[in-house]
Amino acid sequence: MSPPELAETTEAASPQPLGGRQRTLLAIVALSVGAVSICGIIYQLIVGTVSTYLLGNSTFQFSMTIGLFMSAYGLGAFLSTRVKTHLVDVFVLTEILVGLVGGLSAFALFYLYAIGGFFEIGRVVLILTLGTLVGLEMPLLIRISEELRQDLRLSVGQMMGVDYLGALVGGVAFPLLLLPVFGIMGSSLLIGLFNVLVALVMLQVFRPMLTRARPMLTLGALALALLGGALIINRPMERLVERELYEDPIVFMEQTPYQKIVMSRRDDDIRLFLDGSLQFSARDEYRYHEALVHPAASRLQTIERVLVLGGGDGLALRELGHYQSIEHITMVDLDPAMTRLGRDHPMLRELNQQAFEKLPVEVLNVDAFNFVREFESRDEPPYDLIIIDLPDPHHESLAKLYSVTFYVSLQALLAPDGLMVAQLGSPFFANRTYWGAIATLERAGWQTRPFHANVPSFGEWGFALASPGFVPPAPLRDFRGRFYDSDHDDELFYFPPDLQRRQEVEPNTLMRPVLIDYFRNDWRSWN
C-alpha cells in the first residue's frame, strides 16, 4: 500500500473531533451511567438488608437477592435489544419507573411482612421488576452514546469504568451514610428521588431527541412529588409500619450502622427489640438475668474482675451489683448506641438501677471476637467471671461468636478457678441450636453444665456454665432473688425429656457455621 493510500485509509478510520455540545451530552450520559450503577447496588443492599432484618440468615438472604437481581439484569439487557427507536424516551421512562418502584421498595416489603402471607412472593416480584428495569438502562445508555460518537470501543470502556466506580460509591455510601442517617425506608425514598432527578436531567438535556417530552415531564413531576412527599413524612410512614410489626406503642427507635433498636411500652411493660427480635420484657426480664448471672456468681469464692460480652441494656450489670467484691467490669458491646441507651434512657436507667453509674464499668464498643483474640497482647489480668449475653446466632457476624475458635480463645481470658456462663437459646423451640452450642463449647475444651429457666416472654431458655478444667461446684454463696434461689439451684440443671437433645448436632466452626442453619430450621417450624 502506497503512502497516499495509507494516509487516506487512516484518515477515514479516525473518529471525528467532538464538538462542545457533543462533549456535554456524552458527559451527561457518563454521569447517568454512574447514577444507574449507584442506585442499582443500593437497591440490592436495601432489599437484602430488609430481608435479613425480617428473616435473619444474611448469607442466604443476600445470596438470593443478588442472584435474582443479576438474573433480572440479564433479562432487562435482553429486552433492550427489542428497543429499536426512541432510545432516550425509553430510558427516561425506565428511570422514572425505577425511581418509583425502588423508592417505595422498603415500605412495600415491610408492609407486606406486617400484614403477613405475601412477603416472599412480593419480594421476588419486586426484585424481578426492579432488576429488569435497571438491566434495561445500561444498554440503552451505551447505544445513546453510540449515536453521539462513532468510536464505540472507547465509549463502552468509559461507560463500564464509570459503572464500576458507581458501584463502589453506592456500596460504601449505603452502610456509612445512608443507613445510619436516613434509615432503610428513608434511604430507599432518597435513592428513588435521585433516579427521578436523573430522568428529568436527561429529559431536559436530550429534549430535541425526545418524541414524548411533555408526558414524560408530567410523569416525572408526579413521581418527584410522590417520592418527595413520602420522604417528608418518612417518620410517620415508619411508625405506621412499626405499629403493624410491634404490638405496643413505640417509645424509641434508632437505626444504627449495626442494627435497628426499638423500644415499646404498654403500661409497665417495656420491651426492647434488636432487628425485630425481642431482647427482654420488663415484666419477666429478671428471671432471665438472674439465671444468667447468679448460678455462676454464687459458685465463685472470689469475684473481682468480670467480663460481660453484650448486655448493653445494663440489666446483667444490675445483677452484678449484688456482689460488693467486684472491682472492675469490662463490658464489650459493638454498638455504642445500645450502651448509650442503657446508660442514658430514663426507662432503661430505672430498670437497670443506674448500673452504669454505680458500678466500676469500662465500656468498650468493639467487636467481641476481635477483643477476645487480642486480649493476650494487652497484658491484662484474667477475669474471674465471664458472662456472654449475645444475640442468637441468626447470621454470620453473630455465629462466629458461637464458634469453636471463639470459645477456645476465651479460655485465655479466664482465671484458673473462674467460670463462664452463656445464654444459648431455647432448648425447647430451638433444640438443635442450643445443643449445637453446647457441643461447640465441649469441642473447644470446656467442661459444661447446661441449665435452663422459664422466661414467659421467651419460653424455656437455655444457658450453660463452663469452666476450662473442672466441673463447677454447688453454690458457695447464698442468694435469693425474685426468681433465682440458691437453695433450689439444682432444679435449673434438670432437663425433662422434651428439652433434652433430640437430634445429632455438629460443633459450630468458622468454616462451617452450622448454627445458622440450625437456628433458621428450628424457628421456622414454630413461625
Coordinates of C-alpha atoms in Angstrom, one line a residue:
M1 CA 0.0 0.0 0.0
S2 CA 1.4 3.4 -1.0
P3 CA 1.8 6.2 1.5
P4 CA -1.0 8.3 0.0
E5 CA -3.4 5.3 0.2
L6 CA -2.3 4.6 3.8
A7 CA -2.9 8.2 4.7
E8 CA -6.3 8.1 3.1
T9 CA -7.3 4.9 4.9
T10 CA -6.1 6.2 8.3
E11 CA -7.9 9.5 7.9
A12 CA -11.2 7.6 7.1
A13 CA -10.8 5.4 10.2
S14 CA -10.1 8.2 12.6
P15 CA -13.0 9.4 14.8
Q16 CA -14.2 12.9 14.1
P17 CA -13.4 15.5 16.7
L18 CA -16.1 16.1 19.2
G19 CA -18.0 19.4 19.4
G20 CA -18.7 21.2 22.6
R21 CA -22.4 20.2 22.8
Q22 CA -21.5 16.6 21.9
R23 CA -18.9 16.5 24.7
T24 CA -21.6 17.8 27.1
L25 CA -24.1 15.2 26.1
L26 CA -21.5 12.4 26.5
A27 CA -20.6 13.7 29.9
I28 CA -24.3 13.7 30.9
V29 CA -24.6 10.1 29.6
A30 CA -21.5 9.1 31.6
L31 CA -22.9 10.6 34.8
S32 CA -26.2 8.9 34.2
V33 CA -24.3 5.6 34.0
G34 CA -22.7 6.3 37.3
A35 CA -26.1 7.2 38.8
V36 CA -27.7 4.0 37.4
S37 CA -24.9 1.9 39.0
I38 CA -25.1 3.7 42.4
C39 CA -28.8 3.2 42.5
G40 CA -28.7 -0.4 41.3
I41 CA -26.2 -1.5 44.0
I42 CA -28.1 0.4 46.8
Y43 CA -31.4 -1.2 45.8
Q44 CA -29.8 -4.6 46.2
L45 CA -28.4 -3.7 49.6
I46 CA -31.8 -2.3 50.7
V47 CA -33.7 -5.5 49.7
G48 CA -31.0 -7.7 51.2
T49 CA -31.0 -5.7 54.5
V50 CA -34.8 -5.7 54.8
S51 CA -34.9 -9.4 54.2
T52 CA -32.1 -10.1 56.7
Y53 CA -33.8 -7.8 59.3
L54 CA -37.1 -9.6 58.9
L55 CA -36.0 -13.2 58.3
G56 CA -32.4 -13.4 59.5
N57 CA -29.6 -15.5 57.9
S58 CA -27.8 -12.8 56.0
T59 CA -25.8 -15.1 53.7
F60 CA -29.0 -16.8 52.4
Q61 CA -30.9 -13.5 52.0
F62 CA -28.2 -11.6 50.3
S63 CA -27.3 -14.5 48.0
M64 CA -30.9 -14.9 46.9
T65 CA -31.3 -11.1 46.5
I66 CA -28.1 -10.7 44.4
G67 CA -28.8 -13.8 42.4
L68 CA -32.3 -12.7 41.5
F69 CA -31.2 -9.2 40.7
M70 CA -28.4 -10.3 38.4
S71 CA -30.8 -12.7 36.6
A72 CA -33.3 -9.8 36.2
Y73 CA -30.4 -7.5 34.9
G74 CA -29.8 -10.1 32.2
L75 CA -33.5 -10.2 31.3
G76 CA -33.5 -6.4 31.1
A77 CA -30.4 -6.3 28.9
F78 CA -32.1 -8.9 26.6
L79 CA -35.3 -6.8 26.4
S80 CA -33.3 -3.7 25.5
T81 CA -32.4 -5.3 22.2
R82 CA -36.1 -5.1 21.2
V83 CA -35.9 -1.3 21.6
K84 CA -35.1 -0.1 18.1
T85 CA -36.1 3.6 18.2
H86 CA -36.8 6.4 20.7
L87 CA -33.9 5.3 22.9
V88 CA -34.0 8.4 25.1
D89 CA -37.8 8.2 25.6
V90 CA -37.5 4.6 26.8
F91 CA -34.5 5.4 29.1
V92 CA -36.3 8.4 30.7
L93 CA -39.5 6.3 31.2
T94 CA -37.4 3.4 32.6
E95 CA -35.5 5.7 35.0
I96 CA -38.8 7.2 36.4
L97 CA -40.2 3.7 36.9
V98 CA -37.0 2.6 38.6
G99 CA -37.3 5.6 41.0
L100 CA -40.9 4.8 41.8
V101 CA -40.5 1.1 42.3
G102 CA -37.1 1.3 44.0
G103 CA -38.1 4.3 46.1
L104 CA -41.2 2.6 47.6
S105 CA -39.5 -0.9 47.8
A106 CA -38.6 -0.8 51.5
F107 CA -42.0 0.4 52.5
A108 CA -43.7 -2.2 50.4
L109 CA -41.5 -5.0 51.8
F110 CA -42.1 -4.0 55.4
Y111 CA -45.8 -3.6 54.9
L112 CA -46.1 -7.0 53.1
Y113 CA -44.3 -8.6 56.0
A114 CA -46.5 -6.9 58.6
I115 CA -49.8 -8.0 57.0
G116 CA -48.4 -11.5 56.6
G117 CA -48.5 -14.1 53.9
F118 CA -47.2 -12.2 50.9
F119 CA -43.7 -11.2 51.8
E120 CA -41.8 -13.9 49.9
I121 CA -43.7 -13.7 46.7
G122 CA -43.8 -9.9 46.9
R123 CA -40.0 -9.8 47.4
V124 CA -39.4 -11.9 44.3
V125 CA -41.8 -9.9 42.2
L126 CA -40.2 -6.6 43.4
I127 CA -36.7 -7.8 42.7
L128 CA -37.5 -9.1 39.2
T129 CA -39.4 -5.9 38.3
L130 CA -36.7 -3.6 39.6
G131 CA -33.8 -5.7 38.3
T132 CA -35.4 -5.9 34.8
L133 CA -35.8 -2.1 34.7
V134 CA -32.3 -1.4 35.9
G135 CA -31.0 -4.0 33.4
L136 CA -32.6 -2.1 30.6
E137 CA -30.8 1.1 31.4
M138 CA -27.1 0.4 30.8
P139 CA -27.5 -1.0 27.2
L140 CA -29.8 2.0 26.4
L141 CA -27.2 4.5 27.6
I142 CA -24.4 2.8 25.7
R143 CA -26.5 2.9 22.5
I144 CA -27.3 6.6 23.1
S145 CA -23.6 7.3 23.5
E146 CA -23.0 5.4 20.2
E147 CA -25.3 7.7 18.4
L148 CA -23.4 10.7 19.8
R149 CA -20.0 9.3 19.0
Q150 CA -18.8 6.7 16.4
D151 CA -15.8 5.4 18.4
L152 CA -17.9 2.8 20.3
R153 CA -14.9 0.9 21.8
L154 CA -13.7 3.9 23.8
S155 CA -17.2 4.8 24.7
V156 CA -18.0 1.4 26.1
G157 CA -14.7 1.4 28.1
Q158 CA -15.6 4.7 29.6
M159 CA -19.1 3.7 30.4
M160 CA -18.1 0.4 32.1
G161 CA -15.4 2.3 34.1
V162 CA -17.9 4.8 35.4
D163 CA -20.3 1.9 36.1
Y164 CA -17.8 0.1 38.3
L165 CA -16.9 3.3 40.1
G166 CA -20.6 4.0 40.7
A167 CA -21.0 0.5 42.3
L168 CA -18.1 1.4 44.7
V169 CA -19.7 4.7 45.6
G170 CA -23.1 3.1 46.3
G171 CA -21.6 0.2 48.2
V172 CA -19.7 2.5 50.5
A173 CA -22.4 5.2 50.9
F174 CA -25.2 2.8 52.0
P175 CA -23.7 1.4 55.3
L176 CA -21.6 4.5 56.2
L177 CA -24.0 7.3 55.3
L178 CA -27.5 6.4 54.1
L179 CA -28.5 3.7 56.6
P180 CA -27.3 5.5 59.8
V181 CA -28.7 8.9 58.7
F182 CA -31.9 8.1 56.8
G183 CA -32.7 4.6 57.9
I184 CA -33.8 1.8 55.4
M185 CA -37.0 3.4 54.3
G186 CA -35.6 6.9 54.1
S187 CA -32.6 5.7 52.0
S188 CA -35.0 3.9 49.6
L189 CA -37.0 7.0 49.1
L190 CA -33.9 9.2 48.7
I191 CA -32.4 7.0 46.1
G192 CA -35.7 6.8 44.3
L193 CA -35.8 10.6 44.2
F194 CA -32.2 10.5 42.8
N195 CA -33.4 8.2 39.9
V196 CA -36.2 10.6 39.0
L197 CA -33.9 13.6 39.1
V198 CA -31.5 11.8 36.7
A199 CA -34.5 11.1 34.4
L200 CA -35.5 14.8 34.5
V201 CA -32.0 15.9 33.7
M202 CA -31.8 13.6 30.8
L203 CA -35.2 14.8 29.6
Q204 CA -34.1 18.4 29.7
V205 CA -30.6 17.8 28.0
F206 CA -31.9 15.5 25.3
R207 CA -35.2 17.2 24.7
P208 CA -34.6 17.6 21.0
M209 CA -34.3 13.8 20.7
L210 CA -37.5 13.1 22.6
T211 CA -40.8 12.4 20.9
R212 CA -43.0 12.5 24.0
A213 CA -41.3 15.1 26.2
R214 CA -44.4 16.6 27.7
P215 CA -46.0 13.3 29.0
M216 CA -42.6 12.3 30.4
L217 CA -42.2 15.6 32.1
T218 CA -45.6 15.3 33.7
L219 CA -44.9 11.7 34.9
G220 CA -41.5 12.8 36.2
A221 CA -43.0 15.7 38.1
L222 CA -45.7 13.4 39.7
A223 CA -43.0 10.8 40.7
L224 CA -40.9 13.6 42.2
A225 CA -43.9 14.9 44.1
L226 CA -44.9 11.4 45.4
L227 CA -41.4 10.4 46.5
G228 CA -40.6 13.8 47.9
G229 CA -43.8 13.9 49.9
A230 CA -43.1 10.4 51.1
L231 CA -39.6 11.4 52.2
I232 CA -41.1 14.4 54.1
I233 CA -43.5 12.1 56.0
N234 CA -41.0 9.3 56.2
R235 CA -41.1 9.1 60.0
P236 CA -44.9 8.7 60.2
M237 CA -44.7 6.1 57.5
E238 CA -42.1 4.2 59.5
R239 CA -44.3 4.4 62.6
L240 CA -47.2 3.1 60.5
V241 CA -45.2 0.0 59.6
E242 CA -43.7 -0.3 63.0
R243 CA -47.2 -0.3 64.6
E244 CA -48.0 -3.3 62.4
L245 CA -44.8 -5.1 63.4
Y246 CA -44.9 -4.4 67.1
E247 CA -47.9 -4.9 69.4
D248 CA -47.3 -2.0 71.7
P249 CA -46.7 1.8 71.2
I250 CA -43.1 2.6 70.2
V251 CA -41.3 5.0 72.6
F252 CA -37.8 4.8 71.0
M253 CA -36.5 3.8 67.6
E254 CA -33.0 4.2 66.1
Q255 CA -31.3 2.6 63.1
T256 CA -27.6 2.3 63.7
P257 CA -24.8 1.0 61.4
Y258 CA -25.2 -2.3 63.2
Q259 CA -28.8 -2.9 64.0
K260 CA -32.3 -1.4 64.4
I261 CA -33.1 -0.6 68.0
V262 CA -36.8 -0.4 69.0
M263 CA -38.3 0.1 72.5
S264 CA -42.0 -0.2 73.0
R265 CA -44.1 0.3 76.1
R266 CA -47.6 -0.5 77.3
D267 CA -48.4 0.3 80.9
D268 CA -45.5 -1.2 82.9
D269 CA -44.2 -3.5 80.2
I270 CA -41.2 -2.1 78.4
R271 CA -39.8 -4.2 75.6
L272 CA -36.5 -4.0 73.7
F273 CA -36.1 -5.3 70.2
L274 CA -33.0 -5.6 68.1
D275 CA -33.6 -6.1 64.4
G276 CA -37.1 -7.1 65.2
S277 CA -36.1 -9.8 67.8
L278 CA -37.3 -9.4 71.4
Q279 CA -34.5 -8.9 73.8
F280 CA -36.5 -8.5 77.0
S281 CA -39.8 -7.7 78.5
A282 CA -39.7 -5.6 81.8
R283 CA -42.3 -7.9 83.3
D284 CA -40.2 -11.0 83.4
E285 CA -36.6 -10.0 82.4
Y286 CA -35.5 -10.5 86.0
R287 CA -35.9 -14.3 85.5
Y288 CA -33.6 -14.3 82.5
H289 CA -30.9 -12.0 84.1
E290 CA -30.9 -13.7 87.5
A291 CA -30.5 -17.0 85.7
L292 CA -27.7 -15.6 83.6
V293 CA -25.7 -14.2 86.5
H294 CA -26.3 -15.8 89.8
P295 CA -25.9 -19.6 89.1
A296 CA -22.3 -18.7 88.0
A297 CA -21.5 -15.9 90.5
S298 CA -22.8 -17.9 93.5
R299 CA -20.3 -20.6 92.8
L300 CA -17.2 -18.4 93.0
Q301 CA -15.3 -17.7 96.1
T302 CA -13.7 -14.6 94.6
I303 CA -15.2 -12.2 92.2
E304 CA -13.1 -9.1 91.5
R305 CA -12.9 -8.9 87.7
V306 CA -15.9 -9.6 85.4
L307 CA -16.2 -9.5 81.6
V308 CA -19.6 -9.0 80.0
L309 CA -19.9 -9.6 76.3
G310 CA -23.1 -7.9 75.1
G311 CA -25.7 -6.8 77.6
G312 CA -25.6 -3.2 76.6
D313 CA -29.0 -2.7 78.2
G314 CA -27.3 -2.9 81.6
L315 CA -29.7 -5.5 83.1
A316 CA -26.9 -8.1 83.7
L317 CA -24.9 -5.3 85.3
R318 CA -27.7 -4.7 87.7
E319 CA -27.5 -8.3 88.9
L320 CA -23.7 -8.0 89.3
G321 CA -24.4 -5.1 91.7
H322 CA -25.2 -7.6 94.4
Y323 CA -21.5 -8.6 94.6
Q324 CA -19.6 -5.9 96.6
S325 CA -16.2 -7.6 96.0
I326 CA -16.2 -6.7 92.2
E327 CA -13.5 -4.2 91.5
H328 CA -13.7 -4.0 87.7
I329 CA -16.3 -4.9 85.0
T330 CA -15.4 -4.8 81.3
M331 CA -18.4 -4.5 79.0
V332 CA -17.8 -5.3 75.3
D333 CA -20.8 -4.3 73.1
L334 CA -20.2 -3.4 69.5
D335 CA -22.9 -0.8 69.1
P336 CA -22.3 2.5 71.0
A337 CA -26.0 3.4 70.5
M338 CA -27.0 0.4 72.6
T339 CA -24.7 1.1 75.6
R340 CA -25.6 4.8 75.4
L341 CA -29.3 3.8 75.5
G342 CA -28.7 1.6 78.6
R343 CA -26.7 4.4 80.3
D344 CA -28.9 7.4 79.4
H345 CA -32.5 6.5 78.6
P346 CA -34.8 7.1 81.6
M347 CA -36.7 3.8 81.2
L348 CA -33.6 1.7 81.0
R349 CA -31.9 3.6 83.8
E350 CA -34.8 2.8 86.0
L351 CA -34.8 -0.9 85.0
N352 CA -31.0 -1.3 85.4
Q353 CA -30.9 0.8 88.6
Q354 CA -28.3 3.2 87.1
A355 CA -25.8 0.3 86.9
F356 CA -23.5 2.1 84.5
E357 CA -23.0 4.9 87.1
K358 CA -23.0 2.9 90.3
L359 CA -20.6 0.0 89.2
P360 CA -17.0 0.2 88.1
V361 CA -17.8 -0.4 84.4
E362 CA -15.5 0.1 81.5
V363 CA -17.5 0.1 78.2
L364 CA -15.7 -0.9 75.1
N365 CA -17.6 -0.5 71.8
V366 CA -15.6 -3.0 69.8
D367 CA -16.2 -6.4 68.2
A368 CA -16.2 -9.1 70.8
F369 CA -14.4 -11.6 68.5
N370 CA -11.5 -9.2 68.0
F371 CA -11.4 -8.2 71.7
V372 CA -11.1 -11.8 72.7
R373 CA -8.5 -12.7 70.1
E374 CA -6.3 -9.7 71.0
F375 CA -6.7 -10.0 74.8
E376 CA -3.2 -11.5 75.4
S377 CA -1.5 -8.6 73.7
R378 CA -3.0 -6.2 76.2
D379 CA -1.2 -7.8 79.1
E380 CA -4.2 -7.6 81.4
P381 CA -5.1 -9.9 84.3
P382 CA -7.7 -12.6 83.6
Y383 CA -11.3 -12.4 84.7
D384 CA -13.0 -14.4 87.5
L385 CA -16.3 -14.4 85.7
I386 CA -17.2 -14.1 82.0
I387 CA -20.8 -13.5 81.1
I388 CA -21.9 -14.0 77.4
D389 CA -25.2 -12.2 76.8
L390 CA -25.1 -12.0 73.0
P391 CA -28.0 -12.2 70.5
D392 CA -28.8 -15.6 69.0
P393 CA -26.7 -16.8 66.0
H394 CA -29.0 -15.9 63.2
H395 CA -26.3 -14.6 60.9
E396 CA -22.6 -14.9 60.3
S397 CA -21.3 -11.9 62.3
L398 CA -23.1 -13.5 65.4
A399 CA -22.4 -17.1 64.5
K400 CA -18.6 -16.5 64.8
L401 CA -19.3 -15.6 68.5
Y402 CA -20.6 -19.2 69.0
S403 CA -17.7 -20.9 67.2
V404 CA -15.0 -23.3 68.4
T405 CA -12.3 -20.7 67.6
F406 CA -14.1 -18.1 69.7
Y407 CA -14.6 -20.4 72.7
V408 CA -11.0 -21.7 72.6
S409 CA -9.8 -18.1 72.6
L410 CA -12.0 -17.3 75.6
Q411 CA -10.0 -19.7 77.8
A412 CA -7.1 -17.3 77.9
L413 CA -9.3 -14.6 79.5
L414 CA -10.5 -16.7 82.4
A415 CA -8.7 -17.2 85.7
P416 CA -7.8 -20.9 86.5
D417 CA -10.6 -21.1 89.1
G418 CA -13.0 -18.8 87.2
L419 CA -16.3 -19.6 85.5
M420 CA -18.0 -18.6 82.3
V421 CA -21.8 -18.5 81.7
A422 CA -23.5 -18.0 78.3
Q423 CA -27.1 -17.7 77.1
L424 CA -27.5 -20.2 74.2
G425 CA -31.1 -20.0 73.1
S426 CA -34.2 -22.2 73.8
P427 CA -33.8 -25.9 74.2
F428 CA -37.5 -26.3 73.5
F429 CA -38.1 -24.0 70.5
A430 CA -34.5 -24.2 69.1
N431 CA -33.3 -27.6 70.4
R432 CA -30.6 -28.2 67.8
T433 CA -29.3 -24.6 68.1
Y434 CA -29.0 -25.0 71.9
W435 CA -27.3 -28.4 71.9
G436 CA -25.2 -27.4 68.9
A437 CA -23.8 -24.6 71.0
I438 CA -23.2 -27.0 73.9
A439 CA -21.3 -29.3 71.5
T440 CA -19.2 -26.4 70.3
L441 CA -18.2 -25.5 73.9
E442 CA -17.2 -29.1 74.6
R443 CA -15.3 -29.3 71.3
A444 CA -13.4 -26.2 72.4
G445 CA -12.3 -28.0 75.6
W446 CA -14.8 -26.6 78.2
Q447 CA -16.4 -28.6 80.9
T448 CA -20.1 -27.7 80.7
R449 CA -23.2 -27.8 82.9
P450 CA -26.3 -26.9 80.8
F451 CA -29.2 -25.4 82.6
H452 CA -32.5 -23.6 81.8
A453 CA -35.1 -21.3 83.1
N454 CA -38.6 -20.5 82.2
V455 CA -39.0 -16.9 81.0
P456 CA -42.6 -16.3 79.9
S457 CA -41.7 -13.9 77.1
F458 CA -39.3 -16.4 75.7
G459 CA -40.5 -19.8 77.0
E460 CA -37.9 -22.2 78.2
W461 CA -34.5 -20.6 77.8
G462 CA -31.1 -22.3 77.9
F463 CA -27.8 -21.4 79.4
A464 CA -24.5 -23.2 80.2
L465 CA -21.9 -22.9 83.0
A466 CA -18.5 -23.6 81.6
S467 CA -15.0 -24.0 83.1
P468 CA -11.7 -25.0 81.4
G469 CA -10.8 -27.9 83.6
F470 CA -13.2 -28.7 86.4
V471 CA -16.9 -29.3 87.0
P472 CA -18.4 -26.2 88.6
P473 CA -19.4 -27.0 92.2
A474 CA -22.6 -26.4 94.0
P475 CA -23.4 -22.8 95.0
L476 CA -20.9 -21.4 97.6
R477 CA -22.9 -18.2 98.3
D478 CA -26.4 -17.8 99.5
F479 CA -28.5 -15.8 97.1
R480 CA -32.3 -15.3 96.9
G481 CA -33.7 -13.1 94.2
R482 CA -37.1 -12.6 92.7
F483 CA -36.6 -15.8 90.7
Y484 CA -33.2 -17.5 91.5
D485 CA -32.8 -19.2 94.9
S486 CA -29.5 -20.9 95.6
D487 CA -31.3 -23.4 97.8
H488 CA -33.1 -24.7 94.7
D489 CA -30.2 -24.2 92.3
D490 CA -30.1 -27.9 91.3
E491 CA -33.6 -27.7 89.8
L492 CA -32.3 -25.5 86.9
F493 CA -30.0 -28.3 85.8
Y494 CA -32.6 -30.9 85.3
F495 CA -33.7 -31.3 81.7
P496 CA -37.0 -33.2 81.2
P497 CA -37.2 -35.4 78.1
D498 CA -38.7 -32.7 75.8
L499 CA -35.7 -30.4 76.4
Q500 CA -33.0 -33.0 76.0
R501 CA -31.0 -33.4 72.8
R502 CA -33.4 -34.7 70.1
Q503 CA -31.0 -35.0 67.1
E504 CA -27.3 -35.3 66.4
V505 CA -25.6 -32.0 66.2
E506 CA -22.2 -30.7 64.9
P507 CA -19.9 -28.2 66.6
N508 CA -20.1 -24.7 65.0
T509 CA -16.9 -23.5 63.3
L510 CA -15.9 -20.5 61.3
M511 CA -15.6 -22.6 58.2
R512 CA -18.9 -24.4 58.8
P513 CA -21.3 -22.2 60.7
V514 CA -24.0 -24.9 61.2
L515 CA -25.7 -23.0 64.0
I516 CA -27.2 -20.6 61.4
D517 CA -29.0 -23.4 59.6
Y518 CA -30.0 -25.0 63.0
F519 CA -31.4 -21.7 64.1
R520 CA -33.3 -21.0 60.9
N521 CA -34.8 -24.5 60.7
D522 CA -35.6 -24.7 64.4
W523 CA -37.6 -21.5 64.5
R524 CA -39.2 -22.0 61.0
S525 CA -41.2 -24.9 62.4
W526 CA -42.7 -22.5 65.0
N527 CA -43.1 -19.4 62.9

